[in-house]
Amino acid sequence: MPVPASILAAMLDHAAADPQRPCLIWAGETISYGRLAAAAAAWSRRYAELGVIRGDRVGLYLGNTPTFLAAYLGAHMAGAAAVLINTQYRQVELQHILSDSAPRVVVADAESAPHIEHTDLGLQLIIADSESFPPHPTFTIHHSPFTIQPPQATELAILAYTSGTTGRSKGAMLTHSNIASNSAAVAGAWRWTAADRLLLTLPLFHIHGLGVGVHGTLLTGASLDLRPRFDPDEVLDALVSGTVSMFFGVPTIYGRLLQAARGEKVEVLPPAMRLFVSGSAALPPQVFHDFRQIFGHAILERYGMTETVMNLTNPYAGERRPGTVGAPFPGQEARIVDVRSRQPLPDGQVGEIQVRGPHVCAGYWRNPAATAEVFGADGWFSTGDLGERSADGYFTITGRAKELVISGGYNIYPREVEERLLEHPAVAECAVRGLPDTDLGEQVAAWVVPQPAARPTTPGADAELAAELIAFCRAGLAAYKRPRSIVFVASLPRNAMGKVQKHLLT
């Protein structure tokens, strides 16, 4: 697929060719490409009136609404980069991101605006209201600011802050070229066309929702059924309605869809529904198998990250192998290297995943030390994720390099222990990490969410179940990999995309 200079350029081309082409379905209303382009142009003029110039940043602290998309595209029309801000962030996180990115303007809604004001950074604040998205504007491509100063491929498009699961979040600098080239690769691999309609419930402030879902839609001229949040019953209704063809989710979402559908066979999904994609965290093989049995579709698992958008994918046509994330997208590369020497490893050996290609970010905003830490002189980017490659080219993620547990001189990969625990019928969810140990250096510890029927209710039952789980691990794993301690919890701490925040487990 041809790669445009920017996603904005692709969107405007579709708007110019057919202003009435359906782009966005929101609350039962269809918003055309022409109307979205006109709303974006209105936002760009508003930014200019507030002093936004080329190279500035515009902060977006908004939920899933059409206004988010218009404000986002308007920032690009104005020559600015969008700073994506998690709507769950409060004073500490906001203070860090806004101080670091220094946006000229921040866009928020009435509910979130007070949190921006409490940062006391003196930022210009736009409170988006119902008039922020013009009801029926007239769109003329020649009157768009884009035709005067189009974004250049190498200019900054997005500052996307990492989820901060292991420390202070960093701003990944994604250029217009990064996101456009990656979207073209994704669209080609997943056979995304203008005929598709994506049901999107993922947050737009995250790369999965915006960088994959929205960008792919605008690139191909497809349409988007946008929802404010994930609701399993609403999603099930939409899937059987025949109005959508694609759905993107995270493992937690697919687990909840299974719970909603459990107990009765889901109707055969209409032929239009052709692709389910999962990412942002490892999809348990059992969820893959259960989903295929109930819904009749094999979920396509892929691997991406804030700094690169999408890296690896199971094939659209071919074996979607559970527990793996497939191979590199077209035009991109990936390899496994030794964590210390950075030398490539043969197939079947676990090491750090490195990627290279036009999709990799330009570095971390105002953080040259962090940039130098992950970029090699030869252009390879160190993801921090551990994995291995099979002889036939399928990559498997085994954990995070920083989460590797070294106990008594042995390397222990937490995911290996987690997968063993999940085989036990009493375990609903679990997370494994290393804790300091004066004798072994580190010891393996596990946090377990029991199945409702297995939750300890009598004195001493906790200790009995913990001993049973430790023995279960020892029976299926090397003895040194067994957990030395198990903590039972009601839930695991997760970020907005469902990724477990292991650093919060104590």
mmCIF file of C-alpha atoms in Angstrom, residues 7-8 11-12 23-24 26 31-47 58-82 84 107 126 128-135 137 139 144-145 204 210 214-215 218 224 226:
data_model
loop_
_atom_site.group_PDB
_atom_site.id
_atom_site.type_symbol
_atom_site.label_atom_id
_atom_site.label_comp_id
_atom_site.label_asym_id
_atom_site.label_seq_id
_atom_site.Cartn_x
_atom_site.Cartn_y
_atom_site.Cartn_z
ATOM 1 C CA ILE A 7 -2.353 10.206 8.120
ATOM 2 C CA LEU A 8 -3.790 13.718 7.863
ATOM 3 C CA MET A 11 -7.795 11.688 5.479
ATOM 4 C CA LEU A 12 -7.981 14.938 3.504
ATOM 5 C CA CYS A 23 -16.035 8.093 8.487
ATOM 6 C CA LEU A 24 -17.293 7.928 12.059
ATOM 7 C CA TRP A 26 -21.055 7.921 17.074
ATOM 8 C CA ILE A 31 -20.078 11.738 10.554
ATOM 9 C CA SER A 32 -18.582 12.040 7.083
ATOM 10 C CA TYR A 33 -14.949 12.526 6.096
ATOM 11 C CA GLY A 34 -15.848 16.022 4.924
ATOM 12 C CA ARG A 35 -17.432 16.959 8.224
ATOM 13 C CA LEU A 36 -14.502 15.604 10.234
ATOM 14 C CA ALA A 37 -12.047 17.521 8.041
ATOM 15 C CA ALA A 38 -14.030 20.735 8.507
ATOM 16 C CA ALA A 39 -14.113 20.253 12.279
ATOM 17 C CA ALA A 40 -10.348 19.655 12.296
ATOM 18 C CA ALA A 41 -9.812 22.846 10.305
ATOM 19 C CA ALA A 42 -11.893 24.760 12.858
ATOM 20 C CA TRP A 43 -9.703 23.397 15.633
ATOM 21 C CA SER A 44 -6.522 24.367 13.779
ATOM 22 C CA ARG A 45 -7.766 27.945 13.481
ATOM 23 C CA ARG A 46 -8.611 27.974 17.186
ATOM 24 C CA TYR A 47 -5.098 26.774 18.050
ATOM 25 C CA VAL A 58 -1.050 20.363 22.010
ATOM 26 C CA GLY A 59 -2.122 18.226 24.970
ATOM 27 C CA LEU A 60 -5.230 16.049 24.591
ATOM 28 C CA TYR A 61 -6.865 15.035 27.882
ATOM 29 C CA LEU A 62 -10.101 13.711 26.445
ATOM 30 C CA GLY A 63 -12.138 10.542 26.402
ATOM 31 C CA ASN A 64 -13.435 8.713 23.348
ATOM 32 C CA THR A 65 -15.496 11.265 21.413
ATOM 33 C CA PRO A 66 -15.539 12.745 17.903
ATOM 34 C CA THR A 67 -14.115 15.900 19.483
ATOM 35 C CA PHE A 68 -10.922 14.013 20.345
ATOM 36 C CA LEU A 69 -10.405 13.123 16.682
ATOM 37 C CA ALA A 70 -11.155 16.634 15.419
ATOM 38 C CA ALA A 71 -8.854 18.220 18.020
ATOM 39 C CA TYR A 72 -6.130 15.667 17.214
ATOM 40 C CA LEU A 73 -6.257 16.191 13.442
ATOM 41 C CA GLY A 74 -6.579 19.940 13.971
ATOM 42 C CA ALA A 75 -3.289 19.936 15.881
ATOM 43 C CA HIS A 76 -1.601 18.320 12.875
ATOM 44 C CA MET A 77 -3.205 20.860 10.543
ATOM 45 C CA ALA A 78 -1.705 23.589 12.721
ATOM 46 C CA GLY A 79 1.744 21.988 12.470
ATOM 47 C CA ALA A 80 1.726 20.906 16.115
ATOM 48 C CA ALA A 81 2.315 17.514 17.728
ATOM 49 C CA ALA A 82 -0.359 15.903 19.888
ATOM 50 C CA LEU A 84 -1.633 11.940 24.409
ATOM 51 C CA VAL A 107 -7.730 20.387 25.481
ATOM 52 C CA ILE A 126 -9.533 24.735 26.098
ATOM 53 C CA ALA A 128 -14.292 21.238 24.810
ATOM 54 C CA ASP A 129 -18.056 21.590 24.668
ATOM 55 C CA SER A 130 -20.861 20.516 22.364
ATOM 56 C CA GLU A 131 -19.936 23.249 19.898
ATOM 57 C CA SER A 132 -16.372 21.977 19.573
ATOM 58 C CA PHE A 133 -17.580 19.664 16.808
ATOM 59 C CA PRO A 134 -19.512 21.759 14.243
ATOM 60 C CA PRO A 135 -22.899 20.227 13.451
ATOM 61 C CA PRO A 137 -19.989 22.690 8.413
ATOM 62 C CA PHE A 139 -15.733 21.557 3.872
ATOM 63 C CA SER A 144 -7.778 24.076 4.794
ATOM 64 C CA PRO A 145 -4.594 25.258 6.547
ATOM 65 C CA LEU A 204 -7.960 6.992 21.973
ATOM 66 C CA LEU A 210 -5.391 5.742 18.037
ATOM 67 C CA VAL A 214 -7.992 5.335 14.008
ATOM 68 C CA HIS A 215 -4.937 5.661 11.777
ATOM 69 C CA LEU A 218 -8.278 7.102 8.019
ATOM 70 C CA LEU A 224 -15.135 3.597 12.559
ATOM 71 C CA LEU A 226 -16.526 4.544 18.063
#
